[in-house]
């Protein structure tokens, strides 16, 4: 071990466990691809201002959790704490909203950074796969995204997650609700910091986890009872579409998300096997964000699913993903001449798409067989001077233990045939 360790709140993804993470990323991306979402990649850092304006000046993410720094050139940048603001920035900059059909559908997969207090399921570096549909206000788009996330989780074999659904209203009905909520909250017995929050972001107070606060919030006015007719109708349509597709959800009038850009539909995927960090994914509609970034009106909706927490959820449910063995054929040369012959065989197999590996370093038969066993290979190919003199290699079926000589020239084809069958 070296004297260096992964920074606090981070961890390394090492094989074989890293395969789970890759499989999760792929499983989340698969339904998005079939629904017309195009892949987008944006820089790992952006201007601080983008997140301050986009995610919100009063959010924990911006005030406490951002890795912000000044470059040698004097630019104020931050490691991205989330993907939505960046994706919208890139789409506007690239003019995607002008180029073709709306909505512009995009998906992404990458690393995000938040300076949070680390605990199980909460890291300072984590991975998300996300999707955004830009430029259309239609409940079917909201429903589509929730259905696609549900489909991804089902395909992974997850069962005990729940979908929490809420509407946060829009600029017509939320201000009045906000004022009503503020009046209610000002009458409660709360500490100084929470009182300040009533002025800046009263909805966040509804999300307070402390028992002393929760008790007082029992009779709090809820946004569902204050939605305008348009927001109510929109929300009902999202709910109807989900119900028609057999996607179960729970109405959660207290669901508040940690980012300021949301309007109307908001949702969270929670898993009960994860302890306090139970949100495996979340998202919602953000109809005003484009304008907040100086763009045109571009009503949009999206989500991001946390890869790290999804892997923990799979572990909590005891789901074993069916991962193929990394190696199908393991080649063991005994002697210099065999090295050349088998190295060439391995290269041929790999070109044909067969996962093959090789015993390097001139290892003896015993050690090499151990490595072959560890690799999970279905077959080993062993060749010594005498085999080659006879023009054959020894092909061993690792499961039955049966070993047969096969002509060198036919070895690749024979292995392919056996592995296919
Ligand atoms: P978010 O709820 O902040 O939303 O993050 C989405 C998911 O990322 C969470 O549910 C969680 O699984 C994972 N996550 C967040 N922070 C951490 C952490 N510190 N450690 C491990 N996992 C974490 C967003 O980021 C929005 N951009 C989602 C969105 C897209 N809304 C609209 N479009």
Short mmCIF file of C-alpha atoms and ligand atoms in Angstrom, two decimals:
data_model
loop_
_atom_site.label_atom_id
_atom_site.label_comp_id
_atom_site.label_asym_id
_atom_site.label_seq_id
_atom_site.Cartn_x
_atom_site.Cartn_y
_atom_site.Cartn_z
CA UNK A 1 0.00 0.00 0.00
CA UNK A 2 1.24 3.48 -0.74
CA UNK A 3 1.00 6.34 1.71
CA UNK A 4 -1.82 7.85 -0.36
CA UNK A 5 -5.48 7.10 0.11
CA UNK A 6 -8.62 8.06 -1.80
CA UNK A 7 -9.79 11.50 -0.55
CA UNK A 8 -12.38 11.60 2.23
CA UNK A 9 -15.90 10.87 1.03
CA UNK A 10 -14.69 9.08 -2.12
CA UNK A 11 -13.99 5.48 -2.96
CA UNK A 12 -12.41 3.59 -5.81
CA UNK A 13 -14.34 1.28 -8.06
CA UNK A 14 -12.23 -1.83 -8.36
CA UNK A 15 -12.88 -5.04 -10.28
CA UNK A 16 -14.79 -7.23 -9.85
CA UNK A 17 -17.23 -4.96 -7.93
CA UNK A 18 -16.89 -2.23 -10.57
CA UNK A 19 -18.79 -4.46 -12.99
CA UNK A 20 -21.98 -3.81 -11.00
CA UNK A 21 -21.60 -0.07 -11.50
CA UNK A 22 -21.08 -0.45 -15.22
CA UNK A 23 -24.07 -2.79 -15.48
CA UNK A 24 -26.23 -0.28 -13.59
CA UNK A 25 -25.19 2.59 -15.86
CA UNK A 26 -25.99 0.48 -18.90
CA UNK A 27 -29.33 -0.70 -17.56
CA UNK A 28 -30.43 2.88 -16.89
CA UNK A 29 -29.27 4.07 -20.32
CA UNK A 30 -30.92 1.23 -22.28
CA UNK A 31 -34.58 2.37 -21.98
CA UNK A 32 -33.53 5.97 -22.72
CA UNK A 33 -31.87 4.92 -25.96
CA UNK A 34 -35.02 3.15 -27.11
CA UNK A 35 -37.06 6.27 -26.34
CA UNK A 36 -35.03 8.59 -28.56
CA UNK A 37 -32.70 10.21 -26.05
CA UNK A 38 -29.32 11.27 -27.48
CA UNK A 39 -26.09 11.09 -25.50
CA UNK A 40 -24.62 14.35 -24.23
CA UNK A 41 -21.36 15.00 -22.39
CA UNK A 42 -20.50 18.32 -20.80
CA UNK A 43 -17.38 19.48 -18.88
CA UNK A 44 -16.83 18.38 -15.29
CA UNK A 45 -16.69 22.05 -14.26
CA UNK A 46 -18.68 25.12 -15.16
CA UNK A 47 -18.85 28.73 -14.05
CA UNK A 48 -19.97 29.10 -10.43
CA UNK A 49 -22.60 31.54 -11.63
CA UNK A 50 -24.38 28.86 -13.69
CA UNK A 51 -25.11 26.78 -10.60
CA UNK A 52 -25.79 29.80 -8.38
CA UNK A 53 -28.46 30.96 -10.83
CA UNK A 54 -29.66 27.56 -11.93
CA UNK A 55 -29.70 25.40 -8.81
CA UNK A 56 -30.40 28.37 -6.52
CA UNK A 57 -28.49 30.78 -4.27
CA UNK A 58 -30.32 29.57 -1.19
CA UNK A 59 -29.83 25.83 -1.64
CA UNK A 60 -27.40 23.77 0.44
CA UNK A 61 -25.87 22.55 -2.80
CA UNK A 62 -24.76 26.04 -3.77
CA UNK A 63 -24.07 27.61 -0.37
CA UNK A 64 -22.37 24.68 1.37
CA UNK A 65 -21.56 21.85 -0.98
CA UNK A 66 -19.94 23.29 -4.06
CA UNK A 67 -16.29 22.71 -4.90
CA UNK A 68 -15.73 26.26 -6.12
CA UNK A 69 -12.33 27.67 -7.04
CA UNK A 70 -10.63 30.43 -8.92
CA UNK A 71 -8.41 29.46 -11.86
CA UNK A 72 -4.99 30.96 -12.51
CA UNK A 73 -6.70 32.98 -15.21
CA UNK A 74 -9.15 34.44 -12.69
CA UNK A 75 -12.27 32.48 -13.71
CA UNK A 76 -14.64 31.39 -10.93
CA UNK A 77 -15.45 27.75 -11.60
CA UNK A 78 -17.07 24.88 -9.72
CA UNK A 79 -16.97 21.13 -10.08
CA UNK A 80 -20.46 20.24 -11.22
CA UNK A 81 -22.74 19.28 -8.31
CA UNK A 82 -25.51 18.14 -10.69
CA UNK A 83 -26.20 17.81 -14.40
CA UNK A 84 -29.34 19.72 -15.33
CA UNK A 85 -27.94 23.26 -15.40
CA UNK A 86 -24.96 22.11 -17.49
CA UNK A 87 -27.08 20.15 -19.95
CA UNK A 88 -29.44 23.07 -20.49
CA UNK A 89 -26.49 25.46 -20.84
CA UNK A 90 -24.92 23.20 -23.47
CA UNK A 91 -28.19 22.69 -25.37
CA UNK A 92 -28.80 26.45 -25.52
CA UNK A 93 -25.19 27.16 -26.51
CA UNK A 94 -25.34 24.49 -29.24
CA UNK A 95 -28.74 25.73 -30.42
CA UNK A 96 -30.25 22.24 -30.14
CA UNK A 97 -33.67 23.71 -29.38
CA UNK A 98 -33.62 25.47 -32.75
CA UNK A 99 -32.34 22.57 -34.80
CA UNK A 100 -35.11 20.03 -34.79
CA UNK A 101 -38.10 18.58 -33.10
CA UNK A 102 -39.00 19.44 -29.57
CA UNK A 103 -38.54 18.09 -27.05
CA UNK A 104 -34.78 17.84 -27.32
CA UNK A 105 -34.17 14.58 -25.49
CA UNK A 106 -30.76 14.04 -23.93
CA UNK A 107 -29.17 11.52 -21.58
CA UNK A 108 -25.87 11.64 -19.70
CA UNK A 109 -23.71 9.61 -17.37
CA UNK A 110 -20.88 10.94 -15.29
CA UNK A 111 -19.24 12.09 -12.06
CA UNK A 112 -20.70 14.77 -9.79
CA UNK A 113 -19.19 16.46 -6.74
CA UNK A 114 -20.73 17.72 -3.53
CA UNK A 115 -18.88 18.68 -0.38
CA UNK A 116 -21.26 16.80 1.91
CA UNK A 117 -20.75 15.04 5.24
CA UNK A 118 -19.85 11.55 4.06
CA UNK A 119 -21.85 8.55 5.23
CA UNK A 120 -23.13 5.35 3.67
CA UNK A 121 -24.77 6.30 0.38
CA UNK A 122 -23.57 9.91 0.58
CA UNK A 123 -20.26 10.68 -1.04
CA UNK A 124 -18.31 13.71 -2.20
CA UNK A 125 -17.79 12.13 -5.59
CA UNK A 126 -20.65 10.08 -6.99
CA UNK A 127 -22.10 9.01 -10.32
CA UNK A 128 -25.43 9.79 -11.92
CA UNK A 129 -27.16 8.73 -15.09
CA UNK A 130 -29.65 11.39 -16.06
CA UNK A 131 -32.15 12.35 -18.73
CA UNK A 132 -33.62 15.69 -19.77
CA UNK A 133 -36.43 16.47 -22.22
CA UNK A 134 -36.24 20.14 -23.22
CA UNK A 135 -38.78 22.48 -24.73
CA UNK A 136 -42.21 20.86 -24.33
CA UNK A 137 -44.88 21.25 -21.71
CA UNK A 138 -46.85 18.03 -21.94
CA UNK A 139 -47.75 15.67 -19.10
CA UNK A 140 -46.91 12.75 -21.38
CA UNK A 141 -43.24 13.77 -21.31
CA UNK A 142 -43.21 13.82 -17.50
CA UNK A 143 -44.91 10.42 -17.47
CA UNK A 144 -42.53 9.04 -20.10
CA UNK A 145 -39.50 9.90 -17.99
CA UNK A 146 -40.92 8.36 -14.82
CA UNK A 147 -41.90 5.23 -16.77
CA UNK A 148 -38.38 4.94 -18.25
CA UNK A 149 -36.74 5.18 -14.83
CA UNK A 150 -39.18 2.60 -13.49
CA UNK A 151 -38.40 0.34 -16.45
CA UNK A 152 -34.65 0.67 -15.78
CA UNK A 153 -35.06 -0.29 -12.13
CA UNK A 154 -37.33 -3.23 -12.99
CA UNK A 155 -34.86 -4.49 -15.59
CA UNK A 156 -32.20 -4.52 -12.88
CA UNK A 157 -34.46 -6.68 -10.72
CA UNK A 158 -35.16 -4.05 -8.06
CA UNK A 159 -38.51 -4.48 -6.35
CA UNK A 160 -38.82 -2.56 -3.12
CA UNK A 161 -38.49 1.01 -4.28
CA UNK A 162 -41.28 3.53 -4.19
CA UNK A 163 -42.05 6.48 -6.44
CA UNK A 164 -43.07 9.63 -4.58
CA UNK A 165 -44.92 12.21 -6.65
CA UNK A 166 -45.85 15.82 -6.06
CA UNK A 167 -46.57 19.07 -7.87
CA UNK A 168 -44.94 22.32 -6.80
CA UNK A 169 -47.26 24.53 -8.84
CA UNK A 170 -46.03 27.31 -11.10
CA UNK A 171 -45.41 31.05 -11.01
CA UNK A 172 -49.16 31.68 -10.92
CA UNK A 173 -50.11 29.60 -7.89
CA UNK A 174 -46.87 29.12 -5.98
CA UNK A 175 -46.34 32.71 -4.77
CA UNK A 176 -49.70 32.76 -2.98
CA UNK A 177 -49.07 29.34 -1.48
CA UNK A 178 -45.59 30.42 -0.42
CA UNK A 179 -47.03 33.40 1.45
CA UNK A 180 -49.66 31.21 3.16
CA UNK A 181 -46.96 28.76 4.19
CA UNK A 182 -44.74 31.57 5.49
CA UNK A 183 -47.59 32.87 7.67
CA UNK A 184 -48.09 29.41 9.11
CA UNK A 185 -44.37 28.82 9.72
CA UNK A 186 -43.85 32.19 11.42
CA UNK A 187 -46.28 31.08 14.11
CA UNK A 188 -44.14 28.06 15.05
CA UNK A 189 -41.44 27.68 17.67
CA UNK A 190 -38.31 27.42 15.51
CA UNK A 191 -34.60 28.17 15.85
CA UNK A 192 -32.87 31.17 14.30
CA UNK A 193 -31.53 29.40 11.19
CA UNK A 194 -34.89 27.82 10.37
CA UNK A 195 -36.59 31.20 10.79
CA UNK A 196 -34.20 32.65 8.25
CA UNK A 197 -35.11 29.81 5.91
CA UNK A 198 -38.80 30.82 6.15
CA UNK A 199 -37.89 34.05 4.36
CA UNK A 200 -35.61 32.57 1.73
CA UNK A 201 -36.98 29.12 0.98
CA UNK A 202 -40.02 28.22 3.12
CA UNK A 203 -40.78 25.00 1.22
CA UNK A 204 -37.49 23.55 2.47
CA UNK A 205 -38.76 23.84 6.05
CA UNK A 206 -41.41 21.22 5.19
CA UNK A 207 -38.52 18.85 4.53
CA UNK A 208 -36.99 19.27 8.02
CA UNK A 209 -36.22 15.85 9.44
CA UNK A 210 -36.04 16.83 13.15
CA UNK A 211 -38.82 15.42 15.29
CA UNK A 212 -39.32 18.72 17.17
CA UNK A 213 -40.02 20.46 13.84
CA UNK A 214 -41.98 17.63 12.24
CA UNK A 215 -44.42 17.61 15.14
CA UNK A 216 -45.26 21.26 14.55
CA UNK A 217 -45.70 20.78 10.81
CA UNK A 218 -48.70 18.47 11.12
CA UNK A 219 -51.23 21.13 10.12
CA UNK A 220 -49.02 22.93 7.57
CA UNK A 221 -50.76 24.13 4.40
CA UNK A 222 -49.85 21.87 1.49
CA UNK A 223 -49.27 22.92 -2.11
CA UNK A 224 -51.70 20.29 -3.46
CA UNK A 225 -54.54 22.23 -1.88
CA UNK A 226 -53.35 25.48 -3.48
CA UNK A 227 -52.66 24.51 -7.09
CA UNK A 228 -54.25 26.64 -9.82
CA UNK A 229 -56.61 24.92 -12.25
CA UNK A 230 -53.93 24.47 -14.94
CA UNK A 231 -51.42 22.94 -12.54
CA UNK A 232 -54.08 20.68 -11.03
CA UNK A 233 -55.19 19.45 -14.49
CA UNK A 234 -51.59 18.93 -15.56
CA UNK A 235 -50.80 16.96 -12.42
CA UNK A 236 -53.92 14.82 -12.78
CA UNK A 237 -52.89 13.93 -16.32
CA UNK A 238 -49.43 12.83 -15.21
CA UNK A 239 -51.02 10.66 -12.54
CA UNK A 240 -53.54 9.17 -14.99
CA UNK A 241 -50.85 8.30 -17.54
CA UNK A 242 -48.74 6.57 -14.89
CA UNK A 243 -51.74 4.66 -13.58
CA UNK A 244 -52.71 3.58 -17.10
CA UNK A 245 -49.20 2.18 -17.59
CA UNK A 246 -49.35 0.29 -14.32
CA UNK A 247 -46.62 2.37 -12.65
CA UNK A 248 -47.42 2.58 -8.95
CA UNK A 249 -46.66 5.87 -7.20
CA UNK A 250 -47.49 7.53 -3.91
CA UNK A 251 -48.75 11.08 -3.69
CA UNK A 252 -46.39 12.89 -1.33
CA UNK A 253 -47.59 16.46 -0.77
CA UNK A 254 -44.52 17.10 1.40
CA UNK A 255 -41.98 16.10 -1.20
CA UNK A 256 -39.59 19.02 -1.58
CA UNK A 257 -36.46 18.72 -3.64
CA UNK A 258 -33.10 20.25 -2.76
CA UNK A 259 -32.85 22.32 -5.95
CA UNK A 260 -34.72 25.56 -6.62
CA UNK A 261 -35.51 25.22 -10.30
CA UNK A 262 -38.50 22.91 -10.01
CA UNK A 263 -42.03 23.77 -11.09
CA UNK A 264 -45.06 21.50 -11.25
CA UNK A 265 -44.14 17.78 -11.38
CA UNK A 266 -41.52 16.60 -8.89
CA UNK A 267 -40.73 13.03 -7.95
CA UNK A 268 -38.28 10.87 -6.12
CA UNK A 269 -37.43 7.18 -6.26
CA UNK A 270 -36.77 5.97 -2.71
CA UNK A 271 -35.51 2.63 -1.50
CA UNK A 272 -36.31 1.53 2.01
CA UNK A 273 -33.26 -0.68 2.41
CA UNK A 274 -30.80 2.21 2.41
CA UNK A 275 -31.25 3.94 5.77
CA UNK A 276 -31.23 7.73 5.81
CA UNK A 277 -29.88 8.22 2.26
CA UNK A 278 -32.94 6.57 0.77
CA UNK A 279 -33.36 8.60 -2.45
CA UNK A 280 -31.93 6.55 -5.30
CA UNK A 281 -33.07 9.07 -7.88
CA UNK A 282 -35.13 12.18 -8.36
CA UNK A 283 -36.24 14.82 -10.77
CA UNK A 284 -39.03 16.99 -12.01
CA UNK A 285 -40.11 19.78 -14.29
CA UNK A 286 -38.17 23.05 -14.52
CA UNK A 287 -40.14 25.33 -16.81
CA UNK A 288 -38.36 28.56 -15.84
CA UNK A 289 -34.72 27.45 -15.80
CA UNK A 290 -33.90 28.35 -19.40
CA UNK A 291 -35.06 31.93 -18.87
CA UNK A 292 -33.11 32.10 -15.60
CA UNK A 293 -30.02 31.26 -17.65
CA UNK A 294 -30.81 33.97 -20.19
CA UNK A 295 -32.35 31.60 -22.75
CA UNK A 296 -35.80 31.51 -24.37
CA UNK A 297 -38.84 29.93 -22.70
CA UNK A 298 -38.07 26.21 -22.77
CA UNK A 299 -40.30 24.22 -20.43
CA UNK A 300 -38.44 21.04 -19.56
CA UNK A 301 -38.41 17.97 -17.34
CA UNK A 302 -35.80 15.41 -16.32
CA UNK A 303 -34.30 13.16 -13.70
CA UNK A 304 -31.04 11.78 -12.43
CA UNK A 305 -30.58 8.37 -10.85
CA UNK A 306 -27.66 7.83 -8.49
CA UNK A 307 -25.48 4.93 -9.61
CA UNK A 308 -23.81 4.44 -6.21
CA UNK A 309 -27.10 4.26 -4.36
CA UNK A 310 -28.68 2.02 -6.98
CA UNK A 311 -25.82 -0.45 -6.46
CA UNK A 312 -26.44 -0.28 -2.69
CA UNK A 313 -30.15 -0.89 -3.32
CA UNK A 314 -29.33 -3.99 -5.36
CA UNK A 315 -27.13 -5.22 -2.51
CA UNK A 316 -29.87 -4.50 0.03
CA UNK A 317 -32.31 -6.62 -1.99
CA UNK A 318 -29.72 -9.33 -2.55
CA UNK A 319 -30.04 -8.99 -6.33
CA UNK A 320 -27.15 -10.63 -8.19
CA UNK A 321 -26.82 -9.20 -11.67
CA UNK A 322 -26.13 -11.87 -14.28
CA UNK A 323 -22.63 -10.80 -15.23
CA UNK A 324 -20.82 -12.82 -17.89
CA UNK A 325 -17.39 -14.17 -16.92
CA UNK A 326 -14.65 -11.82 -18.06
CA UNK A 327 -12.61 -14.62 -19.64
CA UNK A 328 -13.85 -17.57 -21.72
CA UNK A 329 -10.52 -19.01 -22.85
CA UNK A 330 -7.23 -19.00 -20.95
CA UNK A 331 -4.05 -19.88 -22.86
CA UNK A 332 -1.05 -21.46 -21.13
CA UNK A 333 2.15 -21.75 -23.18
CA UNK A 334 4.91 -24.02 -21.92
CA UNK A 335 8.10 -22.89 -23.66
CA UNK A 336 9.14 -20.15 -26.06
CA UNK A 337 7.70 -21.61 -29.27
CA UNK A 338 4.32 -22.23 -27.65
CA UNK A 339 4.28 -18.61 -26.50
CA UNK A 340 4.26 -17.36 -30.08
CA UNK A 341 1.63 -19.88 -31.21
CA UNK A 342 -0.77 -19.30 -28.30
CA UNK A 343 -0.30 -15.53 -28.27
CA UNK A 344 -1.43 -15.57 -31.85
CA UNK A 345 -4.39 -17.84 -31.00
CA UNK A 346 -5.48 -15.44 -28.23
CA UNK A 347 -5.30 -12.47 -30.61
CA UNK A 348 -7.37 -14.35 -33.21
CA UNK A 349 -10.00 -15.28 -30.61
CA UNK A 350 -10.27 -11.71 -29.35
CA UNK A 351 -10.75 -10.44 -32.88
CA UNK A 352 -13.63 -12.90 -33.21
CA UNK A 353 -15.18 -11.48 -30.04
CA UNK A 354 -14.18 -14.31 -27.71
CA UNK A 355 -12.93 -13.11 -24.31
CA UNK A 356 -9.48 -14.66 -24.07
CA UNK A 357 -6.52 -14.22 -21.76
CA UNK A 358 -2.94 -15.43 -21.63
CA UNK A 359 -0.50 -16.65 -19.02
CA UNK A 360 2.26 -14.05 -19.06
CA UNK A 361 5.68 -14.11 -17.49
CA UNK A 362 6.63 -17.67 -18.39
CA UNK A 363 4.76 -19.12 -15.40
CA UNK A 364 4.86 -22.90 -14.80
CA UNK A 365 1.85 -25.12 -15.43
CA UNK A 366 0.68 -25.31 -11.80
CA UNK A 367 0.62 -21.55 -11.18
CA UNK A 368 -0.88 -20.90 -14.60
CA UNK A 369 -3.72 -23.41 -13.98
CA UNK A 370 -4.53 -21.59 -10.73
CA UNK A 371 -4.76 -18.30 -12.65
CA UNK A 372 -6.96 -20.00 -15.25
CA UNK A 373 -9.30 -21.19 -12.50
CA UNK A 374 -9.48 -17.74 -10.96
CA UNK A 375 -10.25 -16.16 -14.34
CA UNK A 376 -13.49 -18.15 -14.61
CA UNK A 377 -12.55 -19.35 -18.11
CA UNK A 378 -14.64 -22.18 -19.55
CA UNK A 379 -11.64 -23.59 -21.47
CA UNK A 380 -7.89 -23.58 -21.17
CA UNK A 381 -5.54 -24.19 -24.05
CA UNK A 382 -2.19 -25.67 -23.04
CA UNK A 383 0.69 -26.29 -25.44
CA UNK A 384 4.24 -27.56 -24.86
CA UNK A 385 7.10 -28.39 -27.24
CA UNK A 386 5.85 -31.94 -27.76
CA UNK A 387 2.28 -30.82 -28.61
CA UNK A 388 3.56 -28.38 -31.17
CA UNK A 389 5.84 -30.99 -32.71
CA UNK A 390 2.63 -32.99 -33.28
CA UNK A 391 0.84 -29.87 -34.58
CA UNK A 392 -1.73 -29.78 -31.75
CA UNK A 393 -2.71 -27.85 -28.61
CA UNK A 394 -4.44 -29.39 -25.59
CA UNK A 395 -7.93 -28.07 -25.09
CA UNK A 396 -9.32 -28.56 -21.59
CA UNK A 397 -12.97 -28.18 -20.62
CA UNK A 398 -12.67 -26.61 -17.15
CA UNK A 399 -16.04 -27.85 -15.97
CA UNK A 400 -15.79 -31.53 -16.93
CA UNK A 401 -11.99 -31.67 -16.71
CA UNK A 402 -11.92 -33.47 -20.06
CA UNK A 403 -8.86 -32.73 -22.22
CA UNK A 404 -8.47 -33.34 -25.98
CA UNK A 405 -5.76 -32.53 -28.52
CA UNK A 406 -6.90 -30.19 -31.32
CA UNK A 407 -4.87 -29.28 -34.44
CA UNK A 408 -3.35 -25.78 -34.04
CA UNK A 409 -4.98 -24.54 -37.22
CA UNK A 410 -8.44 -25.59 -36.01
CA UNK A 411 -8.18 -24.47 -32.38
CA UNK A 412 -9.81 -21.04 -32.77
CA UNK A 413 -12.73 -22.40 -34.75
CA UNK A 414 -13.25 -25.33 -32.37
CA UNK A 415 -13.31 -23.01 -29.34
CA UNK A 416 -15.76 -20.64 -31.01
CA UNK A 417 -18.00 -23.59 -31.89
CA UNK A 418 -17.94 -24.97 -28.35
CA UNK A 419 -18.55 -21.58 -26.72
CA UNK A 420 -21.46 -20.84 -28.99
CA UNK A 421 -23.09 -24.19 -28.35
P1 LIG B 1 -30.63 15.12 -6.92
O1 LIG B 1 -31.85 14.61 -6.21
O2 LIG B 1 -29.83 16.16 -6.23
O3 LIG B 1 -31.14 15.64 -8.32
O4 LIG B 1 -29.67 13.90 -7.26
C1 LIG B 1 -30.15 12.76 -7.94
C2 LIG B 1 -29.60 11.50 -7.32
O5 LIG B 1 -28.16 11.56 -7.26
C3 LIG B 1 -30.00 11.28 -5.88
O6 LIG B 1 -31.28 10.69 -5.79
C4 LIG B 1 -28.92 10.33 -5.39
O7 LIG B 1 -29.20 8.99 -5.78
C5 LIG B 1 -27.70 10.81 -6.15
N1 LIG B 1 -26.88 11.64 -5.26
C6 LIG B 1 -27.02 12.96 -4.99
N2 LIG B 1 -26.09 13.36 -4.11
C7 LIG B 1 -25.35 12.27 -3.80
C8 LIG B 1 -24.22 12.02 -2.93
N3 LIG B 1 -23.66 13.00 -2.22
N4 LIG B 1 -23.73 10.75 -2.86
C9 LIG B 1 -24.28 9.76 -3.59
N5 LIG B 1 -25.33 9.94 -4.41
C10 LIG B 1 -25.86 11.17 -4.52
C11 LIG B 1 -30.34 16.19 -9.28
O8 LIG B 1 -29.13 16.15 -9.28
C12 LIG B 1 -31.12 16.81 -10.42
N6 LIG B 1 -30.16 17.36 -11.40
C13 LIG B 1 -32.02 15.77 -11.07
C14 LIG B 1 -32.80 16.33 -12.21
C15 LIG B 1 -32.55 16.17 -13.52
N7 LIG B 1 -33.87 17.11 -12.12
C16 LIG B 1 -34.27 17.44 -13.33
N8 LIG B 1 -33.47 16.88 -14.20
#
